Coordinates of C-alpha atoms in Angstrom, one line a residue:
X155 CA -21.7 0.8 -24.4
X156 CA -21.3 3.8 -22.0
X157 CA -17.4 3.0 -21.4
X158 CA -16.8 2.3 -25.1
X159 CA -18.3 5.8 -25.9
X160 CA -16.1 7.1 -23.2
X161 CA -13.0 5.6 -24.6
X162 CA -13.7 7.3 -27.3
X163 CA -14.2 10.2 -25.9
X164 CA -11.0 9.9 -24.2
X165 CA -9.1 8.7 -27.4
X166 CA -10.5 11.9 -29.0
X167 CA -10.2 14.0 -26.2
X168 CA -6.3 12.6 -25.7
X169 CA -5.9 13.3 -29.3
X170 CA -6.9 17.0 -29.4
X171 CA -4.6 17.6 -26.1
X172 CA -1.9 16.5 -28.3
X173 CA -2.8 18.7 -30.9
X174 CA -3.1 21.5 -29.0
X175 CA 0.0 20.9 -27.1
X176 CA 1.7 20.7 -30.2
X177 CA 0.3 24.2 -31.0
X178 CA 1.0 25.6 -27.9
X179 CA 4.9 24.0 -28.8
X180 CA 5.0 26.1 -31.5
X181 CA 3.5 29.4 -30.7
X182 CA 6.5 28.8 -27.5
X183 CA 9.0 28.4 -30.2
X184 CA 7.2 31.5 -32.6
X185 CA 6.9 33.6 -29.4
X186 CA 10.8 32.9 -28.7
X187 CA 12.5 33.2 -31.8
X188 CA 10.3 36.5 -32.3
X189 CA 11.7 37.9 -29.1
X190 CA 15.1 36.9 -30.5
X191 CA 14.6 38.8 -33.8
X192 CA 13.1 41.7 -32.2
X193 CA 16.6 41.9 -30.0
X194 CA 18.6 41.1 -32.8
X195 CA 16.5 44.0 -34.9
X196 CA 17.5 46.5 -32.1
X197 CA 20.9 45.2 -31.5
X198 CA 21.3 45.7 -35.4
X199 CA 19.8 49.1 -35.6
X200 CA 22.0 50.2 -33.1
X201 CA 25.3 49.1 -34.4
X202 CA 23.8 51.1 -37.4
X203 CA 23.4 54.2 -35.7
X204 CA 26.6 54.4 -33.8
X205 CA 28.4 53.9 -37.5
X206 CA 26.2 56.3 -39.1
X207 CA 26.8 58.8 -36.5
X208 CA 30.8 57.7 -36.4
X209 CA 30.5 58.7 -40.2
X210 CA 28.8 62.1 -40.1
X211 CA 31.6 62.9 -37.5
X212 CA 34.5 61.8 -39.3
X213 CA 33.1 63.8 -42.0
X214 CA 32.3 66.7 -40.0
X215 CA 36.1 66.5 -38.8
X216 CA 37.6 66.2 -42.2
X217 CA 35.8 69.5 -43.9
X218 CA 37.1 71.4 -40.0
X219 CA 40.5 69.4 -41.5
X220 CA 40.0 71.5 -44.8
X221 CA 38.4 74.8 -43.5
X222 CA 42.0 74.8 -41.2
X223 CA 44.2 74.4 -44.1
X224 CA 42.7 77.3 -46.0
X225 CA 43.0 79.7 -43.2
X226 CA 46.2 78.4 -42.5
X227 CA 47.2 79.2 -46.6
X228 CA 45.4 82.4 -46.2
X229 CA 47.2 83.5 -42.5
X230 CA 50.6 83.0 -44.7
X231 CA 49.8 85.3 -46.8
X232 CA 48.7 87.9 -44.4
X233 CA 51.5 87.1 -42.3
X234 CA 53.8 88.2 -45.2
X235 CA 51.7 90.9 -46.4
X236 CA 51.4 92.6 -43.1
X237 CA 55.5 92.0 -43.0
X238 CA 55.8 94.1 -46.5
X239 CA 53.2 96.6 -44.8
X240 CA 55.5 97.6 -41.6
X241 CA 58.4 97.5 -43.5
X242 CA 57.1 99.7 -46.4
X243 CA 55.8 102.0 -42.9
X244 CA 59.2 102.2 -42.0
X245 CA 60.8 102.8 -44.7
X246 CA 58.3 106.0 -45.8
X247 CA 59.0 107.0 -41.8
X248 CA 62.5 107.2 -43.1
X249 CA 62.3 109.0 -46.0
X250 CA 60.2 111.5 -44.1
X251 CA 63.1 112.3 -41.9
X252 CA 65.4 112.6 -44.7
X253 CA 63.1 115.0 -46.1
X254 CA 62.1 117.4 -43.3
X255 CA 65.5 117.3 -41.2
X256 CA 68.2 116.4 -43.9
X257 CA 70.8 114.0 -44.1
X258 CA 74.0 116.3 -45.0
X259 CA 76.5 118.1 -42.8
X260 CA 77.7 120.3 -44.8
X261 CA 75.6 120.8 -48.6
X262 CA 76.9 119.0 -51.5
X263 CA 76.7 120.3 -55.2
X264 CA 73.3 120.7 -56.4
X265 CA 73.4 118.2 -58.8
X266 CA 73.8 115.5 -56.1
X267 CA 70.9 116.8 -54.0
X268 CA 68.9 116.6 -57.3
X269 CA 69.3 113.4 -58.1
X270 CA 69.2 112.3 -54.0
X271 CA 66.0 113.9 -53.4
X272 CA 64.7 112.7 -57.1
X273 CA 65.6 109.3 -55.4
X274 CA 64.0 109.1 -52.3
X275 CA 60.9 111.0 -54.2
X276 CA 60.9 107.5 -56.4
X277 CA 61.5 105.6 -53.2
X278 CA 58.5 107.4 -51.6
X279 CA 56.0 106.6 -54.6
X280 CA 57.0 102.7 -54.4
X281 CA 56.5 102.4 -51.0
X282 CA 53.4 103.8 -50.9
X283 CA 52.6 101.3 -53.9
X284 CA 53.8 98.5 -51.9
X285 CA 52.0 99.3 -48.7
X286 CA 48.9 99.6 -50.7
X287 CA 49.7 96.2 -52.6
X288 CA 50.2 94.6 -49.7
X289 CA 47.3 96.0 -48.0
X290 CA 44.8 95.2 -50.9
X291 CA 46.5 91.3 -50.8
X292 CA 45.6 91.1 -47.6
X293 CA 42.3 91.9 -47.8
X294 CA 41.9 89.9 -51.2
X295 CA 43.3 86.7 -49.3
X296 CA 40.7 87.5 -46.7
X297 CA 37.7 87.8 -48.6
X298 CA 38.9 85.0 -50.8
X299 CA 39.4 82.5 -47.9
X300 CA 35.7 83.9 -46.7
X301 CA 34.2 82.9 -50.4
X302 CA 35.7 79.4 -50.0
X303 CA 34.5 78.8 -46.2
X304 CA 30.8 80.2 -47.3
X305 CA 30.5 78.4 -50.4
X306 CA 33.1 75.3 -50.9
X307 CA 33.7 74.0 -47.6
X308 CA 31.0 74.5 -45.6
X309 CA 30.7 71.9 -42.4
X310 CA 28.2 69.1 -44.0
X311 CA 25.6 69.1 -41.0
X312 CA 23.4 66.5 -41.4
X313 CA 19.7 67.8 -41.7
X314 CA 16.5 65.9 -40.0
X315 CA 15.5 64.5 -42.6
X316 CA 19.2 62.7 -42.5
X317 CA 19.1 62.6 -38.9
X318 CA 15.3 61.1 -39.0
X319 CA 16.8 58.2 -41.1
X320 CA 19.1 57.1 -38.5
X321 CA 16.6 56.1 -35.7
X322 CA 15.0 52.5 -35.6
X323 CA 11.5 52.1 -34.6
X324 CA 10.0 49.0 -33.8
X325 CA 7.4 49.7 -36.4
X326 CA 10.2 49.2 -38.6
X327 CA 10.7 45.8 -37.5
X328 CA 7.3 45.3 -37.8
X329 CA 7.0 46.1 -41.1
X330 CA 10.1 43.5 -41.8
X331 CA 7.4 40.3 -43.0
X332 CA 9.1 37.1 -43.0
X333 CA 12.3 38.2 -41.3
X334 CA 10.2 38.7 -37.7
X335 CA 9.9 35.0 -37.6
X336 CA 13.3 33.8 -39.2
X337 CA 14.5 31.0 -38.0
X338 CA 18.4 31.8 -36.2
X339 CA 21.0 30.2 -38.1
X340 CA 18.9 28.7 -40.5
X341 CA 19.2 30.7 -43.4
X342 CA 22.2 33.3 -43.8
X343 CA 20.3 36.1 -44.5
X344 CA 20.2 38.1 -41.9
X345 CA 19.5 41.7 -43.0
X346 CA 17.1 43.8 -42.1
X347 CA 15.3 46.3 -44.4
X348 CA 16.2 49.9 -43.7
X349 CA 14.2 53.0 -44.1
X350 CA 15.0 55.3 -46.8
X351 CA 12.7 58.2 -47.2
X352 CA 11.3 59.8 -43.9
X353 CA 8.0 58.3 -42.2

């Protein structure tokens, strides 16, 4: 009686080993293929963050691209308005001369003087109307290029709320439900949940 009750005991005994090595079998195998989402999580999140940071400086590159053209369109213009400006300068400097020192050896008929001095007096006023012309476009071109740096193509610097977005936390992964435990190459989906508001 005593050795049947201890077969049993040892059938039963033998049985719950099994049962519990079984469980121990699979909280191996839970345990691993936990470990191996976790790495895959991070291995994910940081192929995200080295794309999202490749994009916010492609983009920061491509608005420097833009704010260069426009001071490149605007540095023409002052290039050629600064080239009517010394002209124009030198021009007036000549007239001056004309004026204070004359230009004849020997005086012409008064008639002629009239209408050479009447000419350069002309000459005189639309210089000075080109100088300022050229002056004011110049400035214009400058404070129109410094509207469309300050208000169209400002750098697009990502803020921290952006920038808060772009780190992984394992209490994101955490927060992942069935995907912890997914089973590798089981099922094809493989994508993770991503914040989108800050946390």
């Amino acid at each position: 009686k005593f050795s049947a009750q201890r077969s049993r005991w040892w059938l039963v005994e033998k049985g719950w080993r099994e049962d519990m090595e079984a469980f121990a079998g699979l909280g191996l195998v839970a345990t691993e293929i936990f470990r191996y989402n976790r790495q895959n999580f991070a291995f994910d999140q940081d192929q995200r963050f080295n794309r999202d940071e490749l994009r916010f400086k492609m983009q920061v590159e491509r608005f420097r691209l833009f704010r260069q053209d426009i001071r490149d369109l605007v540095e023409l213009t002052v290039q050629k308005m600064d080239l009517y400006h010394m002209v124009g300068a030198l021009f007036i400097r000549m007239i001056s001369i004309y004026y204070s020192e004359g230009f004849f050896a020997e005086p012409p008929p008064t008639f002629l003087q009239v209408a050479y001095y009447l000419s350069q007096a002309c000459a005189l006023v639309y210089l000075l109307m080109a100088i300022w012309l050229s002056m004011h476009a110049s400035i214009k071109s400058h404070s129109y290029a410094t509207r469309l740096l300050t208000r169209f193509v400002r750098l697009p610097i990502p803020g921290c709320s952006e920038l808060n977005l772009l780190n992984a936390r394992y209490a994101d992964f955490e927060g992942q439900g069935g995907q912890m435990l997914r089973v590798p190459f089981w099922r094809g989906d493989n994508r993770w949940e991503e914040r989108t508001s800050k946390v």
